[in-house]
Coordinates of C-alpha atoms and ligand atoms in Angstrom, one line a residue:
M1 CA 16.3 -18.9 20.9
G2 CA 18.6 -16.4 22.4
T3 CA 18.3 -14.5 25.6
R4 CA 14.7 -13.6 26.6
C5 CA 14.1 -10.1 25.6
D6 CA 13.5 -8.6 29.0
Q7 CA 16.8 -10.1 30.2
T8 CA 18.9 -8.4 27.6
P9 CA 21.1 -5.3 28.2
A10 CA 19.2 -3.6 25.3
W11 CA 15.9 -4.0 27.1
A12 CA 17.2 -2.3 30.1
Q13 CA 18.6 0.5 27.9
L14 CA 15.3 0.8 26.1
T15 CA 13.5 1.1 29.4
S16 CA 15.8 3.9 30.4
A17 CA 15.5 5.6 27.0
F18 CA 11.7 5.4 27.2
E19 CA 11.7 7.0 30.7
A20 CA 14.3 9.7 29.7
S21 CA 12.8 10.7 26.3
G22 CA 10.7 8.0 24.7
Q23 CA 7.5 8.7 26.6
S24 CA 7.7 12.5 25.9
F25 CA 8.9 12.1 22.3
D26 CA 7.2 14.6 20.0
V27 CA 7.4 13.6 16.4
R28 CA 6.7 17.2 15.3
A29 CA 9.8 18.4 17.2
A30 CA 11.8 15.5 15.7
F31 CA 10.9 16.7 12.2
A32 CA 11.8 20.3 13.1
A33 CA 15.2 19.1 14.5
D34 CA 16.1 16.7 11.6
P35 CA 15.4 17.8 8.0
Q36 CA 16.5 14.3 7.0
R37 CA 13.9 12.5 9.1
F38 CA 11.7 11.4 6.2
S39 CA 14.5 9.7 4.4
R40 CA 16.1 8.4 7.5
F41 CA 12.8 6.7 8.5
S42 CA 11.6 5.6 5.2
Q43 CA 12.8 2.8 2.9
D44 CA 12.2 0.8 -0.2
A45 CA 11.7 -2.9 0.0
P46 CA 10.6 -5.1 -3.0
H47 CA 7.3 -3.7 -4.3
V48 CA 6.7 -1.7 -1.1
F49 CA 7.8 1.7 0.0
A50 CA 7.4 2.4 3.7
D51 CA 7.3 5.8 5.4
L52 CA 8.0 5.2 9.1
S53 CA 8.9 8.8 9.8
K54 CA 5.6 9.6 11.6
N55 CA 6.3 7.0 14.3
L56 CA 7.3 7.8 17.9
V57 CA 10.9 6.7 17.5
D58 CA 14.3 8.4 17.2
A59 CA 17.6 7.1 15.7
P60 CA 19.2 6.2 19.1
T61 CA 16.0 4.2 20.1
Q62 CA 16.0 2.5 16.7
S63 CA 19.6 1.5 17.2
L64 CA 18.8 0.0 20.6
L65 CA 16.0 -2.0 19.0
F66 CA 18.5 -3.4 16.5
D67 CA 20.7 -4.3 19.5
L68 CA 17.7 -6.0 21.1
A69 CA 17.1 -8.0 18.0
R70 CA 20.7 -9.2 17.9
Q71 CA 20.8 -10.0 21.6
C72 CA 17.5 -12.0 21.3
G73 CA 19.0 -14.1 18.5
L74 CA 16.6 -12.9 15.8
E75 CA 19.2 -13.6 13.1
Q76 CA 19.7 -17.2 14.3
H77 CA 16.0 -17.7 14.6
R78 CA 15.5 -16.5 11.1
A79 CA 18.3 -18.8 9.9
A80 CA 16.7 -21.7 11.7
M81 CA 13.4 -21.1 10.0
F82 CA 15.0 -20.9 6.5
A83 CA 17.1 -24.0 7.3
G84 CA 13.9 -26.0 7.9
Q85 CA 14.6 -26.6 11.6
V86 CA 11.7 -27.4 13.9
V87 CA 10.8 -23.8 14.7
N88 CA 7.2 -24.8 15.7
S89 CA 8.3 -26.8 18.7
T90 CA 4.9 -27.5 20.3
E91 CA 3.8 -29.2 17.2
N92 CA 7.2 -30.5 16.3
R93 CA 7.1 -29.0 12.9
A94 CA 9.4 -27.0 10.6
V95 CA 8.0 -23.7 9.3
M96 CA 8.7 -23.5 5.6
H97 CA 5.9 -21.6 3.8
F98 CA 8.7 -19.6 2.1
L99 CA 9.5 -22.8 0.1
L100 CA 6.1 -22.5 -1.6
R101 CA 7.3 -19.3 -3.3
N102 CA 10.8 -20.2 -4.2
P103 CA 11.5 -20.1 -8.0
P104 CA 11.2 -23.5 -9.8
A105 CA 14.2 -25.6 -8.9
G106 CA 13.9 -28.0 -11.9
Q107 CA 12.6 -31.5 -12.5
Y108 CA 11.7 -33.5 -9.4
I109 CA 13.8 -36.6 -9.0
P110 CA 12.6 -38.6 -6.0
R111 CA 15.4 -39.6 -3.7
H112 CA 15.4 -42.5 -1.2
A113 CA 17.8 -41.0 1.3
A114 CA 16.9 -37.6 2.7
I115 CA 20.3 -36.2 1.7
N116 CA 18.9 -32.8 1.2
K117 CA 15.5 -32.5 2.8
I118 CA 14.8 -28.9 1.6
A119 CA 15.8 -29.6 -2.0
D120 CA 13.6 -32.7 -2.0
M121 CA 10.7 -30.7 -0.5
Q122 CA 11.3 -27.9 -3.0
A123 CA 11.0 -30.3 -5.9
E124 CA 7.8 -31.8 -4.5
V125 CA 6.4 -28.3 -4.0
E126 CA 7.0 -27.6 -7.7
V127 CA 5.3 -30.8 -8.8
T128 CA 2.2 -30.0 -6.7
L129 CA 2.1 -26.4 -7.8
N130 CA 2.2 -27.5 -11.5
A131 CA -0.6 -29.9 -10.9
M132 CA -2.7 -27.3 -9.1
L133 CA -2.1 -24.6 -11.7
A134 CA -2.9 -27.1 -14.5
F135 CA -6.2 -27.9 -12.8
A136 CA -6.9 -24.1 -12.4
G137 CA -6.2 -23.8 -16.1
Q138 CA -8.7 -26.6 -16.9
V139 CA -11.4 -25.0 -14.8
R140 CA -10.8 -21.6 -16.4
A141 CA -11.2 -23.2 -19.8
N142 CA -14.4 -25.0 -18.8
D143 CA -17.3 -22.8 -19.9
H144 CA -19.7 -25.1 -18.1
I145 CA -18.3 -24.3 -14.7
T146 CA -19.5 -20.8 -13.8
N147 CA -19.5 -21.0 -10.0
I148 CA -16.6 -21.9 -7.7
V149 CA -17.6 -22.4 -4.1
N150 CA -14.7 -22.4 -1.6
I151 CA -15.7 -24.0 1.7
G152 CA -13.1 -23.4 4.4
I153 CA -12.5 -21.2 7.5
G154 CA -9.6 -19.3 9.1
G155 CA -6.5 -19.6 7.0
S156 CA -8.4 -21.8 4.5
D157 CA -10.8 -18.8 3.8
L158 CA -9.3 -15.5 4.8
G159 CA -6.2 -15.6 2.5
P160 CA -7.8 -16.7 -0.7
Q161 CA -10.9 -14.6 -0.1
M162 CA -8.8 -11.5 0.6
A163 CA -6.6 -12.1 -2.4
V164 CA -9.4 -12.9 -4.9
L165 CA -11.0 -9.5 -4.0
A166 CA -7.6 -7.7 -4.0
L167 CA -6.8 -9.0 -7.5
R168 CA -10.2 -8.7 -9.1
A169 CA -8.8 -6.4 -11.8
F170 CA -6.7 -9.5 -12.9
A171 CA -9.6 -11.9 -13.0
D172 CA -10.1 -12.4 -16.7
K173 CA -12.8 -15.1 -16.7
P174 CA -16.5 -14.7 -15.9
Q175 CA -16.5 -17.4 -13.3
R176 CA -17.9 -16.3 -9.9
I177 CA -15.9 -17.3 -6.9
H178 CA -17.9 -17.6 -3.6
F179 CA -16.6 -18.2 -0.1
V180 CA -18.5 -20.1 2.5
S181 CA -16.9 -20.2 6.0
N182 CA -19.6 -19.8 8.6
V183 CA -21.4 -22.8 10.0
D184 CA -24.5 -20.6 10.0
G185 CA -26.3 -22.4 7.2
Q186 CA -27.6 -19.1 5.9
Q187 CA -24.3 -18.4 4.3
L188 CA -24.2 -21.7 2.4
L189 CA -27.8 -21.4 1.4
D190 CA -27.3 -17.8 0.0
V191 CA -24.4 -19.0 -2.1
L192 CA -26.2 -22.2 -3.3
A193 CA -29.2 -20.1 -4.4
A194 CA -27.0 -18.8 -7.2
C195 CA -25.6 -22.2 -8.2
K196 CA -26.7 -25.4 -10.1
P197 CA -25.0 -28.7 -9.6
H198 CA -23.8 -28.9 -13.2
N199 CA -22.2 -25.4 -13.2
T200 CA -20.6 -25.5 -9.8
L201 CA -17.2 -26.7 -8.5
F202 CA -16.9 -27.0 -4.8
L203 CA -13.4 -26.6 -3.3
I204 CA -13.3 -28.1 0.2
A205 CA -10.3 -26.3 1.8
S206 CA -9.1 -27.6 5.1
K207 CA -5.5 -28.3 6.1
T208 CA -6.7 -30.9 8.6
F209 CA -9.9 -31.9 7.0
T210 CA -11.4 -32.2 10.5
T211 CA -12.5 -28.6 11.2
A212 CA -16.1 -28.9 12.3
E213 CA -17.6 -26.0 10.5
T214 CA -16.0 -26.9 7.2
M215 CA -16.9 -30.5 7.5
L216 CA -20.6 -29.7 8.1
N217 CA -20.7 -27.2 5.3
A218 CA -19.0 -29.7 3.0
Q219 CA -21.6 -32.4 3.9
S220 CA -24.5 -30.0 3.4
A221 CA -23.0 -29.0 0.0
K222 CA -22.6 -32.6 -1.0
A223 CA -26.2 -33.4 0.1
W224 CA -27.5 -30.5 -1.9
F225 CA -25.5 -31.6 -4.9
E226 CA -26.9 -35.1 -4.8
A227 CA -30.5 -34.0 -4.0
Q228 CA -30.4 -31.7 -7.0
G229 CA -29.4 -34.5 -9.2
G230 CA -25.8 -33.7 -9.4
Q231 CA -23.6 -36.2 -11.2
D232 CA -19.9 -37.0 -10.9
I233 CA -18.6 -35.8 -7.6
S234 CA -15.0 -36.3 -8.9
R235 CA -15.6 -33.4 -11.4
H236 CA -17.5 -31.1 -9.1
F237 CA -15.7 -31.5 -5.8
A238 CA -12.0 -31.0 -5.1
A239 CA -10.2 -31.0 -1.8
L240 CA -7.3 -28.8 -0.8
T241 CA -5.7 -30.5 2.2
T242 CA -2.8 -32.2 3.9
N243 CA -5.2 -35.0 4.9
I244 CA -5.8 -36.7 1.5
A245 CA -7.0 -39.9 3.2
A246 CA -9.8 -38.0 5.0
A247 CA -10.8 -36.3 1.7
N248 CA -11.0 -39.6 0.0
A249 CA -13.0 -41.1 2.8
F250 CA -15.4 -38.2 2.3
G251 CA -15.8 -39.2 -1.3
I252 CA -13.5 -36.7 -3.0
T253 CA -11.0 -38.1 -5.4
T254 CA -9.7 -34.8 -6.9
T255 CA -7.2 -33.6 -4.3
F256 CA -4.4 -31.1 -4.1
G257 CA -2.1 -31.6 -1.1
F258 CA 0.3 -29.6 1.0
W259 CA 2.4 -30.2 4.0
D260 CA 2.3 -29.9 7.8
W261 CA 5.1 -27.3 7.7
V262 CA 2.6 -24.8 6.1
G263 CA 0.6 -23.1 8.9
G264 CA -3.1 -22.5 8.1
R265 CA -2.6 -18.7 8.2
Y266 CA 0.5 -19.0 5.9
S267 CA -1.2 -21.3 3.4
L268 CA -2.4 -18.9 0.7
W269 CA 0.7 -19.9 -1.3
S270 CA -0.2 -23.6 -1.3
A271 CA -3.1 -25.5 -2.8
I272 CA -5.3 -23.3 -0.5
G273 CA -4.6 -20.6 -3.1
L274 CA -6.5 -22.6 -5.8
P275 CA -9.5 -20.2 -5.9
L276 CA -7.1 -17.3 -6.6
A277 CA -5.3 -19.4 -9.3
I278 CA -8.7 -20.0 -10.9
A279 CA -9.5 -16.3 -10.8
I280 CA -6.3 -14.9 -12.1
G281 CA -4.6 -17.9 -13.9
G282 CA -1.3 -19.7 -13.3
K283 CA 1.0 -17.0 -14.7
A284 CA -0.4 -14.3 -12.4
F285 CA -0.4 -16.8 -9.5
R286 CA 3.3 -17.4 -10.1
E287 CA 3.8 -13.6 -10.1
L288 CA 2.2 -13.5 -6.6
L289 CA 4.7 -16.1 -5.5
A290 CA 7.6 -14.2 -7.1
G291 CA 6.6 -11.0 -5.3
A292 CA 6.5 -12.9 -2.0
H293 CA 9.9 -14.5 -2.8
A294 CA 11.4 -11.1 -3.4
M295 CA 10.4 -10.1 0.1
D296 CA 11.7 -13.3 1.5
E297 CA 15.1 -12.5 0.0
H298 CA 15.0 -9.0 1.4
F299 CA 14.1 -10.4 4.8
C300 CA 16.9 -13.0 4.6
H301 CA 19.7 -10.8 3.3
A302 CA 19.1 -7.1 4.0
P303 CA 21.1 -5.8 7.0
L304 CA 18.8 -5.4 10.0
E305 CA 19.1 -1.6 9.7
Q306 CA 17.6 -1.6 6.2
N307 CA 15.3 -4.6 6.6
L308 CA 11.7 -3.6 6.4
P309 CA 10.1 -6.6 8.2
V310 CA 12.7 -6.2 11.0
R311 CA 12.0 -2.4 11.3
L312 CA 8.3 -2.9 11.5
G313 CA 8.5 -5.8 13.9
L314 CA 10.8 -3.9 16.2
L315 CA 8.5 -0.9 16.1
D316 CA 5.7 -3.2 17.1
V317 CA 7.7 -4.3 20.2
W318 CA 8.6 -0.7 21.1
Y319 CA 4.9 0.3 21.0
R320 CA 3.6 -2.8 22.8
N321 CA 6.2 -3.1 25.5
F322 CA 7.4 0.4 26.2
H323 CA 4.6 2.7 25.1
G324 CA 2.1 0.2 26.2
F325 CA -0.1 0.6 23.1
T326 CA -2.6 -2.2 23.0
N327 CA -4.0 -1.9 19.5
R328 CA -2.9 -1.4 15.9
S329 CA -5.4 -0.2 13.3
I330 CA -5.1 -1.2 9.7
A331 CA -6.4 1.2 7.1
P332 CA -6.1 0.1 3.5
Y333 CA -7.0 3.0 1.3
S334 CA -8.1 0.6 -1.4
H335 CA -11.5 -1.0 -1.8
A336 CA -9.7 -4.1 -3.3
L337 CA -7.8 -4.6 0.0
R338 CA -11.0 -4.4 2.1
R339 CA -10.5 -7.9 3.6
L340 CA -6.8 -7.3 4.4
P341 CA -7.6 -6.2 8.0
A342 CA -9.4 -9.5 8.7
Y343 CA -6.5 -11.5 7.1
L344 CA -3.9 -9.6 9.1
Q345 CA -6.0 -10.1 12.3
Q346 CA -5.5 -13.8 12.1
L347 CA -1.9 -13.5 11.0
E348 CA -1.0 -11.3 14.0
M349 CA -3.3 -12.4 16.7
E350 CA -3.3 -16.2 16.1
S351 CA 0.5 -16.1 15.7
N352 CA 1.5 -13.8 18.5
G353 CA -1.5 -13.8 20.9
K354 CA 0.5 -16.0 23.3
R355 CA 1.1 -15.7 27.1
V356 CA 4.0 -18.2 27.5
D357 CA 7.4 -18.5 26.0
T358 CA 8.6 -21.4 23.8
Q359 CA 9.3 -23.4 27.0
G360 CA 5.8 -22.8 28.3
H361 CA 6.7 -20.3 31.0
A362 CA 4.4 -17.4 31.7
L363 CA 5.7 -14.1 30.2
P364 CA 6.0 -11.0 32.4
Y365 CA 5.5 -8.7 29.4
D366 CA 2.8 -8.2 26.7
T367 CA 2.7 -9.7 23.3
A368 CA 0.4 -9.2 20.2
P369 CA -1.7 -6.0 20.0
A370 CA -5.3 -6.3 19.1
L371 CA -5.5 -5.6 15.4
W372 CA -8.5 -4.4 13.4
G373 CA -9.5 -2.0 10.7
E374 CA -11.7 -1.1 7.7
P375 CA -10.8 0.3 4.3
G376 CA -10.5 4.1 3.9
T377 CA -12.2 6.4 3.6
N378 CA -15.0 4.4 5.2
G379 CA -13.2 4.1 8.6
Q380 CA -12.9 7.9 8.7
H381 CA -16.7 8.1 9.0
A382 CA -16.8 5.5 11.7
Y383 CA -14.0 5.1 14.2
F384 CA -11.3 7.7 13.2
Q385 CA -12.9 10.1 15.7
M386 CA -11.4 7.9 18.4
L387 CA -8.0 7.7 16.7
H388 CA -7.8 11.5 16.6
Q389 CA -9.4 12.5 20.0
G390 CA -9.9 9.3 22.1
T391 CA -8.0 8.8 25.3
S392 CA -5.8 5.9 23.9
V393 CA -3.1 6.2 21.3
I394 CA -3.6 3.6 18.6
P395 CA -0.9 3.4 15.9
V396 CA -2.4 3.3 12.4
E397 CA -0.9 1.4 9.4
F398 CA -2.1 3.0 6.2
I399 CA -1.7 1.0 3.0
A400 CA -2.1 2.9 -0.2
V401 CA -1.8 2.2 -3.9
K402 CA -0.3 5.0 -6.1
N403 CA -1.9 4.0 -9.5
A404 CA -5.6 3.0 -9.5
S405 CA -6.8 -0.1 -11.3
H406 CA -9.9 1.8 -12.6
P407 CA -10.2 4.8 -15.0
L408 CA -12.7 6.9 -13.1
P409 CA -11.4 10.5 -13.0
G410 CA -10.9 12.2 -9.7
H411 CA -11.4 9.2 -7.4
N412 CA -7.8 8.1 -6.8
S413 CA -6.5 11.6 -6.0
K414 CA -9.4 12.1 -3.5
L415 CA -8.7 8.7 -1.9
L416 CA -4.9 9.4 -1.7
A417 CA -5.5 12.9 -0.4
N418 CA -7.7 11.6 2.4
M419 CA -5.0 9.0 3.4
L420 CA -2.3 11.7 3.5
A421 CA -4.6 14.0 5.3
Q422 CA -5.5 11.5 8.0
A423 CA -1.8 10.6 8.7
Q424 CA -1.0 14.3 8.7
A425 CA -3.9 15.2 11.1
L426 CA -3.0 12.4 13.5
M427 CA 0.6 13.7 13.7
V428 CA 0.2 17.5 13.4
G429 CA -3.0 17.8 15.4
K430 CA -4.7 21.2 15.9
T431 CA -4.6 23.5 18.9
D432 CA -7.9 24.8 20.2
N433 CA -7.3 25.6 23.9
G434 CA -7.9 22.0 24.9
G435 CA -11.6 22.1 23.9
H436 CA -13.8 19.9 21.8
R437 CA -12.1 21.0 18.6
H438 CA -8.6 20.3 20.0
F439 CA -6.5 17.6 18.3
P440 CA -3.6 16.6 20.5
G441 CA -1.6 15.2 17.5
N442 CA 1.6 13.3 17.9
R443 CA -0.3 10.1 17.1
P444 CA 1.8 7.7 15.2
S445 CA 1.2 6.1 11.8
T446 CA 3.0 4.2 9.1
V447 CA 2.3 4.4 5.4
L448 CA 3.0 1.4 3.2
L449 CA 2.8 2.4 -0.4
L450 CA 2.5 0.2 -3.5
D451 CA 2.9 1.6 -7.0
E452 CA 0.2 -0.7 -8.3
L453 CA -1.8 -3.5 -6.7
T454 CA -0.6 -6.4 -8.8
P455 CA -0.1 -10.1 -8.0
A456 CA 3.6 -9.4 -7.3
S457 CA 3.0 -6.4 -5.1
L458 CA 0.3 -8.2 -3.1
G459 CA 2.6 -11.2 -2.7
A460 CA 5.4 -8.9 -1.4
L461 CA 3.0 -7.0 1.0
L462 CA 1.7 -10.2 2.5
A463 CA 5.2 -11.7 2.9
L464 CA 6.3 -8.5 4.6
Q465 CA 3.5 -8.9 7.1
E466 CA 4.3 -12.5 7.7
H467 CA 7.9 -11.7 8.4
R468 CA 7.2 -8.7 10.7
V469 CA 5.0 -11.0 12.8
F470 CA 7.9 -13.5 12.9
V471 CA 10.2 -10.7 14.1
S472 CA 8.1 -9.5 17.0
G473 CA 7.3 -13.2 17.9
A474 CA 11.1 -14.0 17.9
I475 CA 11.8 -11.0 20.2
W476 CA 9.0 -12.0 22.5
G477 CA 10.4 -15.6 22.6
I478 CA 7.1 -17.2 21.7
N479 CA 6.0 -19.8 19.3
S480 CA 4.3 -17.8 16.5
F481 CA 3.3 -21.0 14.7
D482 CA 0.9 -22.9 17.0
Q483 CA -2.6 -21.9 18.1
W484 CA -3.5 -24.0 21.1
G485 CA -5.8 -21.2 22.3
V486 CA -8.5 -22.2 19.8
E487 CA -8.8 -25.8 21.1
L488 CA -10.7 -25.4 24.3
G489 CA -13.7 -23.8 22.7
K490 CA -13.8 -26.5 20.0
V491 CA -13.9 -29.3 22.7
L492 CA -16.6 -27.4 24.8
A493 CA -18.7 -26.8 21.7
K494 CA -18.9 -30.5 21.0
D495 CA -20.1 -31.2 24.6
I496 CA -22.6 -28.3 24.5
E497 CA -24.0 -29.3 21.2
S498 CA -25.0 -32.7 22.6
R499 CA -26.5 -31.0 25.6
L500 CA -28.5 -28.7 23.3
H501 CA -30.2 -31.9 22.0
S502 CA -30.5 -33.7 25.4
G503 CA -31.1 -30.6 27.6
D504 CA -28.7 -32.1 30.1
A505 CA -27.2 -29.1 32.1
S506 CA -25.6 -31.2 34.8
G507 CA -22.1 -30.0 35.9
L508 CA -22.4 -26.7 33.8
D509 CA -21.7 -23.3 35.3
P510 CA -25.0 -21.5 36.1
S511 CA -24.7 -19.0 33.3
T512 CA -24.2 -21.6 30.6
A513 CA -26.9 -23.8 32.1
G514 CA -29.3 -20.8 32.2
L515 CA -28.7 -19.9 28.6
L516 CA -29.0 -23.6 27.6
A517 CA -32.4 -23.8 29.3
R518 CA -33.6 -20.7 27.4
L519 CA -32.4 -22.1 24.1
K520 CA -34.2 -25.4 24.7
T521 CA -37.6 -23.8 25.3
Ligands
F6P601 O1 -9.1 -23.1 14.7 C1 -8.1 -22.4 14.1 C2 -7.6 -23.0 12.9 O2 -6.9 -24.2 13.1 C3 -6.7 -22.1 12.1 O3 -5.4 -22.0 12.5 C4 -6.9 -22.6 10.7 O4 -6.5 -21.6 9.7 C5 -8.4 -22.9 10.7 O5 -8.6 -23.3 12.0 C6 -8.8 -23.8 9.7 O6 -8.2 -25.1 9.8 P1 -8.3 -26.1 8.6 O7 -7.7 -25.5 7.4 O8 -7.5 -27.3 9.1 O9 -9.7 -26.4 8.4

């Protein structure tokens, strides 16, 4: 890591720039002053066109942000990740999900000496991917299996679920793919109501194979399978995990592995993507990987000034640390992308929701914004009121698809018109003497545009988001790849669960004890 961001000369210059002109920046005036603003602040990246011109940033500020990136050592940090160095220091792990989407490197020849660790890993990745896609092909060809039930949570659920919905137009088999994540048994029961043991394949998706919710759902699914007379667990259960031994101990022999250098929220590209591979087939799954790889190449090689993940990540820093914006709203104008906000929520908030630097020292500045959203136009009829007229400014990220995947006339133009209109209204506003009908305008938004929603463009869009989170995390000097903040609740839940049985409230705080007593009666 380079110099901490708030100790760089660029940070001080950005602070002055914000005071001098940044806080009073008016994007409408900026458009009036610069006829080239749209082209200056928009750019093509693989499969994604981005319009950044409605953001509250000018060219001098953007150039200071690039200085900030260089002074914080962003390029070195990026090189370290791509070189397989231990970027995730608190877990002593490399971070190499990008390897999962590299093009095939050829036949795997096992080596005894780790002469070239990455090349060895790359070859192992290819062998595993081939096995996983071959299995997906068998399942797709098996007319007896009509239900696939993915049991997993967090990264072992959000990615595949979001992608299966996103690429439904490419799902060419009648098999139904269900996702069970919640330990609330109702979700599992609702799914099982549609299944019979002989026509169901359970995928137990868990990187660690220890996550409490997933383990209980898996046990209940297995108990249901056996109670209903199900035969042959090896054909009806598969595990997607780095912990093959635990999966075997559970009784599952069909397993697809991955590696500790794949973070849970970065695991869609690994065996965790199996439900998607079953839905769309191996060829399309490889197109997803290729789209992501194209974005990896862009992130690795494009100069910072024309590097879309870098530009987005720096804008995130500008908004969070100088403007003080606390939220980012995600608005996919695409029904197929309706689970994207939930997926991005984990990506951003579990990665960058950190209060200490990589050395464990408390940070004097803010990190990740809260991230949330709903697909358009639904959000317009719910919370957009606040985006337009609320007291807080919340940058919006619109995601739109030029060509629809359906033939219904009139729908796509209405959808796109609404997206453009919202972005326009946020920026332009409407003067009404400050009364109820007044829109202040000057509210920032970004538009990410795909020509079509395909496996390749989805792959690129997701890799773009991964890398922009990397960029802001690198500027903030935090470890974007651990998630210690989820541990305390897990430990306490175990303790409280046993107290729910025993009723023992000793040593608990009065509120928890009071609630426990009510739940016991
Ligand atoms: O508790 C958080 C978390 O560890 C996420 O990071 C992860 O995606 C999720 O739980 C599921 O973990 P696993 O795949 O090991 O079951």
